[in-house]
């Protein structure tokens, strides 16, 4: 381990460990990226199973399968697992795989730190899963961990707090790695304004992560102190305020949703030009829109708290700042549309998911603007309208983007083409069942059905049944995705280095599959 | 700074060979937090699990850093820049931790406590609560005396400022290759840092025994101990780093052209000093 390379000695390209040792000690960005992606996929099914249990209980009114306590645990853990265990690792996995290839770098800036960032995730996942089996069970206070409820819960909540700490260390280390890679590892000649859009969004995302993950650590640490060390940060008897937790949490929580969507904006901005066979329309506008979103995202957090009793002035400020985000986001949407305008479009699976993303993500964005109106939000707070809104951004937004990116880059990773026909099936099944599950929840929310409750009045029965059928369809369609990925890894038509005839960028100049070590000497970019 | 310009032209970035330190540290951290969770919930084995995790982590960090400190010769100027950027962003993340805590203090002092004292609905719940600062809160008995800026905190401020000057002196000495000065300046820095920690612990003792101020005394007690305590932990970490640099200086490992690690320690130490200045003004003076 202590052996290091003498300068100018070639990298040990094929001196590689085998079996488990290869994976646990890897310093290679592609191997670590693969670890991230596989973990994300596995946790996607864990979190998905929880979602299906929730929808199973909600299939009919009344309590059929579980007690409310367990339902609450499922709801909280579904969110924590999906956000921190599935989606974030998947996004970081793609950044690991692709950023060094796109920038012409030999690896990430800090390869060992990269390995540690990944290996902190399984212990955190273990803590979260084990918390189901301790007295009192897992977190049942929602993923937002609001006090006073979270102060009264059992050991499961401490485990969640410590899991969040581990994930925080992982995210901060990962973000530092990404930001330094982008700032310092670009090939000679690649100025910031020549970088691929995917690198730009990751620069901004990593910055956001560095700014917000420490704040989440503060929130949960203060919670831990209130629980065990007798402080009163969130207790009015001691001069504290439960609302303080909400402020700290959402100062993290709102930028976090941009952490989850900005990388996807980068993926879509990469995929659409390829299949429109035109360069991205308005690159500069796209960069500035990303910066503006990052800037605004840190000044909108209290729109999650319109009903806690804020001064009217604060409500108005957060209402308008939230609406303002629609402007740069709209810029991005129009930029994608303008990129497709009069292009030579073809609709392979990545493009289907990218176009599908625009369609459904805009729906999620528009409901976001509706919810931003403080007066309307008072009616819709904590209803299924909110659930529908953020699943349109997180599932139809982030997850569709991850699917698009998987189909787009899988040939580069594996050296094989995926099964196009099955890919198209996967897209259409996902699209239809997704909308079947969530579109209808808007109406449930407007009719007043509250979220995070295992039972509901009879008038919501039909819509819930349809939503549950959609959820099961959506969940089982994803098995097809696993089949396609495994099939592609194991074989299939040989992929060329270029893979897609319209694809631009350094990652397409290396062979498919990309060799373990690429760009040992940096390419020159004109 | 090891500038191997040939190496950079050859474009070879230092990529370390596979390492097991990262996964070992992840496992140690799992033991650490699992032990903490057990201990907090009265699990008898908690302290032992935590102890194992902590001891393993210390050993791992020692091993990891030993490996890394021998690598300097392989770094080209690009690696050098990467490490500087990395440290800078790490400090930014630390700044955000303190920003979050200062924000909490601001909220309690300027929004939450005045609201509770403002009458209206809170007057029904807590009649006669007058607010003000320092305060335990409406539901807790006892009145508080504010921690005084005079005495230990002022001495601590002066000591930390002097230690900042001392480490800058050490840095100049390192760049000029004056080892005796370097060792002396680092020793002064370390002595001042240690004295700060001792002074702080005495102040805590005074607060607990004479003023009866504890962590559980509402808004004031909680924010005071959490903010100063977290800062104290940072001073302890910084002092440990300075001690390591002192040992390296004595061994002659800090040279005019090879002191990247020392540079990073300097940055960290200045960050700790600046946070203290803010703390001193916001927590003690205002």
PDB file of N, CA, C and O in Angstrom, chain B residues 23-69:
ATOM      1  N   UNK B  23     -11.320   1.951   3.125  1.00  0.00           N
ATOM      2  CA  UNK B  23     -12.368   1.067   3.636  1.00  0.00           C
ATOM      3  C   UNK B  23     -12.147   0.779   5.113  1.00  0.00           C
ATOM      4  O   UNK B  23     -13.100   0.674   5.882  1.00  0.00           O
ATOM      5  N   UNK B  24     -10.886   0.726   5.527  1.00  0.00           N
ATOM      6  CA  UNK B  24     -10.644   0.550   6.960  1.00  0.00           C
ATOM      7  C   UNK B  24     -11.239   1.716   7.733  1.00  0.00           C
ATOM      8  O   UNK B  24     -11.870   1.524   8.778  1.00  0.00           O
ATOM      9  N   UNK B  25     -11.043   2.936   7.226  1.00  0.00           N
ATOM     10  CA  UNK B  25     -11.579   4.080   7.970  1.00  0.00           C
ATOM     11  C   UNK B  25     -13.101   4.056   7.967  1.00  0.00           C
ATOM     12  O   UNK B  25     -13.726   4.437   8.959  1.00  0.00           O
ATOM     13  N   UNK B  26     -13.711   3.585   6.863  1.00  0.00           N
ATOM     14  CA  UNK B  26     -15.174   3.503   6.840  1.00  0.00           C
ATOM     15  C   UNK B  26     -15.675   2.525   7.893  1.00  0.00           C
ATOM     16  O   UNK B  26     -16.645   2.795   8.604  1.00  0.00           O
ATOM     17  N   UNK B  27     -14.993   1.380   8.024  1.00  0.00           N
ATOM     18  CA  UNK B  27     -15.409   0.389   9.031  1.00  0.00           C
ATOM     19  C   UNK B  27     -15.204   0.954  10.436  1.00  0.00           C
ATOM     20  O   UNK B  27     -16.058   0.811  11.319  1.00  0.00           O
ATOM     21  N   UNK B  28     -14.061   1.630  10.640  1.00  0.00           N
ATOM     22  CA  UNK B  28     -13.806   2.219  11.965  1.00  0.00           C
ATOM     23  C   UNK B  28     -14.888   3.231  12.311  1.00  0.00           C
ATOM     24  O   UNK B  28     -15.387   3.277  13.441  1.00  0.00           O
ATOM     25  N   UNK B  29     -15.288   4.042  11.322  1.00  0.00           N
ATOM     26  CA  UNK B  29     -16.336   5.026  11.574  1.00  0.00           C
ATOM     27  C   UNK B  29     -17.665   4.355  11.897  1.00  0.00           C
ATOM     28  O   UNK B  29     -18.431   4.841  12.735  1.00  0.00           O
ATOM     29  N   UNK B  30     -17.930   3.213  11.230  1.00  0.00           N
ATOM     30  CA  UNK B  30     -19.167   2.480  11.541  1.00  0.00           C
ATOM     31  C   UNK B  30     -19.151   2.035  13.004  1.00  0.00           C
ATOM     32  O   UNK B  30     -20.140   2.197  13.727  1.00  0.00           O
ATOM     33  N   UNK B  31     -18.013   1.487  13.457  1.00  0.00           N
ATOM     34  CA  UNK B  31     -17.902   1.085  14.864  1.00  0.00           C
ATOM     35  C   UNK B  31     -18.105   2.287  15.776  1.00  0.00           C
ATOM     36  O   UNK B  31     -18.806   2.208  16.778  1.00  0.00           O
ATOM     37  N   UNK B  32     -17.478   3.384  15.390  1.00  0.00           N
ATOM     38  CA  UNK B  32     -17.555   4.593  16.211  1.00  0.00           C
ATOM     39  C   UNK B  32     -19.005   5.036  16.391  1.00  0.00           C
ATOM     40  O   UNK B  32     -19.473   5.240  17.522  1.00  0.00           O
ATOM     41  N   UNK B  33     -19.741   5.168  15.307  1.00  0.00           N
ATOM     42  CA  UNK B  33     -21.108   5.700  15.439  1.00  0.00           C
ATOM     43  C   UNK B  33     -22.052   4.644  16.000  1.00  0.00           C
ATOM     44  O   UNK B  33     -22.957   4.973  16.768  1.00  0.00           O
ATOM     45  N   UNK B  34     -21.840   3.370  15.646  1.00  0.00           N
ATOM     46  CA  UNK B  34     -22.702   2.333  16.220  1.00  0.00           C
ATOM     47  C   UNK B  34     -22.492   2.284  17.728  1.00  0.00           C
ATOM     48  O   UNK B  34     -23.457   2.181  18.502  1.00  0.00           O
ATOM     49  N   UNK B  35     -21.219   2.398  18.166  1.00  0.00           N
ATOM     50  CA  UNK B  35     -20.931   2.435  19.594  1.00  0.00           C
ATOM     51  C   UNK B  35     -21.590   3.627  20.259  1.00  0.00           C
ATOM     52  O   UNK B  35     -22.174   3.509  21.341  1.00  0.00           O
ATOM     53  N   UNK B  36     -21.519   4.776  19.602  1.00  0.00           N
ATOM     54  CA  UNK B  36     -22.136   5.976  20.164  1.00  0.00           C
ATOM     55  C   UNK B  36     -23.642   5.786  20.297  1.00  0.00           C
ATOM     56  O   UNK B  36     -24.235   6.124  21.324  1.00  0.00           O
ATOM     57  N   UNK B  37     -24.278   5.213  19.255  1.00  0.00           N
ATOM     58  CA  UNK B  37     -25.727   5.002  19.306  1.00  0.00           C
ATOM     59  C   UNK B  37     -26.081   4.043  20.434  1.00  0.00           C
ATOM     60  O   UNK B  37     -27.066   4.253  21.149  1.00  0.00           O
ATOM     61  N   UNK B  38     -25.277   2.996  20.618  1.00  0.00           N
ATOM     62  CA  UNK B  38     -25.524   2.044  21.708  1.00  0.00           C
ATOM     63  C   UNK B  38     -25.384   2.729  23.065  1.00  0.00           C
ATOM     64  O   UNK B  38     -26.231   2.590  23.944  1.00  0.00           O
ATOM     65  N   UNK B  39     -24.307   3.472  23.194  1.00  0.00           N
ATOM     66  CA  UNK B  39     -24.003   4.105  24.477  1.00  0.00           C
ATOM     67  C   UNK B  39     -25.120   5.079  24.864  1.00  0.00           C
ATOM     68  O   UNK B  39     -25.611   5.080  25.997  1.00  0.00           O
ATOM     69  N   UNK B  40     -25.534   5.889  23.890  1.00  0.00           N
ATOM     70  CA  UNK B  40     -26.576   6.883  24.170  1.00  0.00           C
ATOM     71  C   UNK B  40     -27.877   6.226  24.603  1.00  0.00           C
ATOM     72  O   UNK B  40     -28.680   6.834  25.292  1.00  0.00           O
ATOM     73  N   UNK B  41     -28.081   4.998  24.150  1.00  0.00           N
ATOM     74  CA  UNK B  41     -29.321   4.316  24.511  1.00  0.00           C
ATOM     75  C   UNK B  41     -29.073   3.234  25.555  1.00  0.00           C
ATOM     76  O   UNK B  41     -29.774   2.240  25.613  1.00  0.00           O
ATOM     77  N   UNK B  42     -28.053   3.458  26.368  1.00  0.00           N
ATOM     78  CA  UNK B  42     -27.765   2.623  27.533  1.00  0.00           C
ATOM     79  C   UNK B  42     -27.461   1.177  27.166  1.00  0.00           C
ATOM     80  O   UNK B  42     -27.773   0.272  27.928  1.00  0.00           O
ATOM     81  N   UNK B  43     -26.872   0.973  26.031  1.00  0.00           N
ATOM     82  CA  UNK B  43     -26.376  -0.360  25.697  1.00  0.00           C
ATOM     83  C   UNK B  43     -25.025  -0.544  26.382  1.00  0.00           C
ATOM     84  O   UNK B  43     -24.139   0.293  26.218  1.00  0.00           O
ATOM     85  N   UNK B  44     -24.876  -1.627  27.161  1.00  0.00           N
ATOM     86  CA  UNK B  44     -23.664  -1.790  27.962  1.00  0.00           C
ATOM     87  C   UNK B  44     -22.396  -1.858  27.138  1.00  0.00           C
ATOM     88  O   UNK B  44     -21.328  -1.423  27.568  1.00  0.00           O
ATOM     89  N   UNK B  45     -22.507  -2.404  25.921  1.00  0.00           N
ATOM     90  CA  UNK B  45     -21.303  -2.583  25.123  1.00  0.00           C
ATOM     91  C   UNK B  45     -20.909  -1.303  24.387  1.00  0.00           C
ATOM     92  O   UNK B  45     -19.842  -1.245  23.784  1.00  0.00           O
ATOM     93  N   UNK B  46     -21.770  -0.283  24.443  1.00  0.00           N
ATOM     94  CA  UNK B  46     -21.546   0.940  23.678  1.00  0.00           C
ATOM     95  C   UNK B  46     -20.159   1.532  23.810  1.00  0.00           C
ATOM     96  O   UNK B  46     -19.458   1.725  22.801  1.00  0.00           O
ATOM     97  N   UNK B  47     -19.716   1.809  25.063  1.00  0.00           N
ATOM     98  CA  UNK B  47     -18.394   2.444  25.209  1.00  0.00           C
ATOM     99  C   UNK B  47     -17.276   1.626  24.589  1.00  0.00           C
ATOM    100  O   UNK B  47     -16.324   2.191  24.036  1.00  0.00           O
ATOM    101  N   UNK B  48     -17.404   0.282  24.660  1.00  0.00           N
ATOM    102  CA  UNK B  48     -16.333  -0.559  24.114  1.00  0.00           C
ATOM    103  C   UNK B  48     -16.329  -0.499  22.589  1.00  0.00           C
ATOM    104  O   UNK B  48     -15.272  -0.380  21.969  1.00  0.00           O
ATOM    105  N   UNK B  49     -17.521  -0.602  22.006  1.00  0.00           N
ATOM    106  CA  UNK B  49     -17.596  -0.536  20.540  1.00  0.00           C
ATOM    107  C   UNK B  49     -17.065   0.803  20.059  1.00  0.00           C
ATOM    108  O   UNK B  49     -16.270   0.885  19.115  1.00  0.00           O
ATOM    109  N   UNK B  50     -17.483   1.865  20.742  1.00  0.00           N
ATOM    110  CA  UNK B  50     -17.012   3.199  20.371  1.00  0.00           C
ATOM    111  C   UNK B  50     -15.497   3.293  20.544  1.00  0.00           C
ATOM    112  O   UNK B  50     -14.794   3.820  19.677  1.00  0.00           O
ATOM    113  N   UNK B  51     -15.017   2.729  21.653  1.00  0.00           N
ATOM    114  CA  UNK B  51     -13.574   2.772  21.911  1.00  0.00           C
ATOM    115  C   UNK B  51     -12.787   2.067  20.828  1.00  0.00           C
ATOM    116  O   UNK B  51     -11.769   2.578  20.344  1.00  0.00           O
ATOM    117  N   UNK B  52     -13.290   0.894  20.424  1.00  0.00           N
ATOM    118  CA  UNK B  52     -12.605   0.146  19.353  1.00  0.00           C
ATOM    119  C   UNK B  52     -12.568   0.980  18.089  1.00  0.00           C
ATOM    120  O   UNK B  52     -11.527   1.116  17.426  1.00  0.00           O
ATOM    121  N   UNK B  53     -13.729   1.571  17.756  1.00  0.00           N
ATOM    122  CA  UNK B  53     -13.804   2.384  16.544  1.00  0.00           C
ATOM    123  C   UNK B  53     -12.836   3.547  16.590  1.00  0.00           C
ATOM    124  O   UNK B  53     -12.117   3.826  15.628  1.00  0.00           O
ATOM    125  N   UNK B  54     -12.812   4.224  17.739  1.00  0.00           N
ATOM    126  CA  UNK B  54     -11.965   5.405  17.873  1.00  0.00           C
ATOM    127  C   UNK B  54     -10.483   5.027  17.780  1.00  0.00           C
ATOM    128  O   UNK B  54      -9.714   5.662  17.053  1.00  0.00           O
ATOM    129  N   UNK B  55     -10.117   3.971  18.531  1.00  0.00           N
ATOM    130  CA  UNK B  55      -8.711   3.546  18.517  1.00  0.00           C
ATOM    131  C   UNK B  55      -8.305   3.147  17.103  1.00  0.00           C
ATOM    132  O   UNK B  55      -7.230   3.530  16.603  1.00  0.00           O
ATOM    133  N   UNK B  56      -9.194   2.389  16.426  1.00  0.00           N
ATOM    134  CA  UNK B  56      -8.884   1.964  15.058  1.00  0.00           C
ATOM    135  C   UNK B  56      -8.723   3.175  14.155  1.00  0.00           C
ATOM    136  O   UNK B  56      -7.799   3.237  13.336  1.00  0.00           O
ATOM    137  N   UNK B  57      -9.605   4.154  14.341  1.00  0.00           N
ATOM    138  CA  UNK B  57      -9.552   5.334  13.482  1.00  0.00           C
ATOM    139  C   UNK B  57      -8.233   6.083  13.663  1.00  0.00           C
ATOM    140  O   UNK B  57      -7.612   6.518  12.685  1.00  0.00           O
ATOM    141  N   UNK B  58      -7.810   6.218  14.916  1.00  0.00           N
ATOM    142  CA  UNK B  58      -6.546   6.920  15.180  1.00  0.00           C
ATOM    143  C   UNK B  58      -5.390   6.179  14.501  1.00  0.00           C
ATOM    144  O   UNK B  58      -4.562   6.787  13.806  1.00  0.00           O
ATOM    145  N   UNK B  59      -5.375   4.841  14.678  1.00  0.00           N
ATOM    146  CA  UNK B  59      -4.304   4.050  14.052  1.00  0.00           C
ATOM    147  C   UNK B  59      -4.344   4.178  12.538  1.00  0.00           C
ATOM    148  O   UNK B  59      -3.310   4.301  11.869  1.00  0.00           O
ATOM    149  N   UNK B  60      -5.556   4.133  11.988  1.00  0.00           N
ATOM    150  CA  UNK B  60      -5.710   4.200  10.534  1.00  0.00           C
ATOM    151  C   UNK B  60      -5.221   5.543  10.014  1.00  0.00           C
ATOM    152  O   UNK B  60      -4.467   5.614   9.032  1.00  0.00           O
ATOM    153  N   UNK B  61      -5.640   6.617  10.693  1.00  0.00           N
ATOM    154  CA  UNK B  61      -5.209   7.940  10.237  1.00  0.00           C
ATOM    155  C   UNK B  61      -3.687   8.049  10.310  1.00  0.00           C
ATOM    156  O   UNK B  61      -3.049   8.604   9.423  1.00  0.00           O
ATOM    157  N   UNK B  62      -3.119   7.487  11.382  1.00  0.00           N
ATOM    158  CA  UNK B  62      -1.658   7.507  11.515  1.00  0.00           C
ATOM    159  C   UNK B  62      -1.015   6.780  10.335  1.00  0.00           C
ATOM    160  O   UNK B  62      -0.106   7.291   9.678  1.00  0.00           O
ATOM    161  N   UNK B  63      -1.548   5.592  10.035  1.00  0.00           N
ATOM    162  CA  UNK B  63      -0.985   4.811   8.934  1.00  0.00           C
ATOM    163  C   UNK B  63      -1.158   5.506   7.595  1.00  0.00           C
ATOM    164  O   UNK B  63      -0.235   5.582   6.778  1.00  0.00           O
ATOM    165  N   UNK B  64      -2.372   6.028   7.392  1.00  0.00           N
ATOM    166  CA  UNK B  64      -2.699   6.671   6.117  1.00  0.00           C
ATOM    167  C   UNK B  64      -1.797   7.881   5.901  1.00  0.00           C
ATOM    168  O   UNK B  64      -1.169   8.045   4.854  1.00  0.00           O
ATOM    169  N   UNK B  65      -1.719   8.741   6.934  1.00  0.00           N
ATOM    170  CA  UNK B  65      -0.899   9.937   6.784  1.00  0.00           C
ATOM    171  C   UNK B  65       0.582   9.593   6.646  1.00  0.00           C
ATOM    172  O   UNK B  65       1.313  10.289   5.947  1.00  0.00           O
ATOM    173  N   UNK B  66       1.023   8.516   7.326  1.00  0.00           N
ATOM    174  CA  UNK B  66       2.427   8.116   7.157  1.00  0.00           C
ATOM    175  C   UNK B  66       2.698   7.788   5.696  1.00  0.00           C
ATOM    176  O   UNK B  66       3.720   8.182   5.135  1.00  0.00           O
ATOM    177  N   UNK B  67       1.770   7.033   5.092  1.00  0.00           N
ATOM    178  CA  UNK B  67       1.924   6.705   3.672  1.00  0.00           C
ATOM    179  C   UNK B  67       1.983   7.969   2.828  1.00  0.00           C
ATOM    180  O   UNK B  67       2.839   8.126   1.962  1.00  0.00           O
ATOM    181  N   UNK B  68       1.039   8.867   3.096  1.00  0.00           N
ATOM    182  CA  UNK B  68       0.917  10.049   2.250  1.00  0.00           C
ATOM    183  C   UNK B  68       2.132  10.956   2.392  1.00  0.00           C
ATOM    184  O   UNK B  68       2.617  11.514   1.410  1.00  0.00           O
ATOM    185  N   UNK B  69       2.650  11.058   3.643  1.00  0.00           N
ATOM    186  CA  UNK B  69       3.734  12.020   3.844  1.00  0.00           C
ATOM    187  C   UNK B  69       4.997  11.608   3.102  1.00  0.00           C
ATOM    188  O   UNK B  69       5.864  12.428   2.845  1.00  0.00           O
TER     189      UNK B  69
END
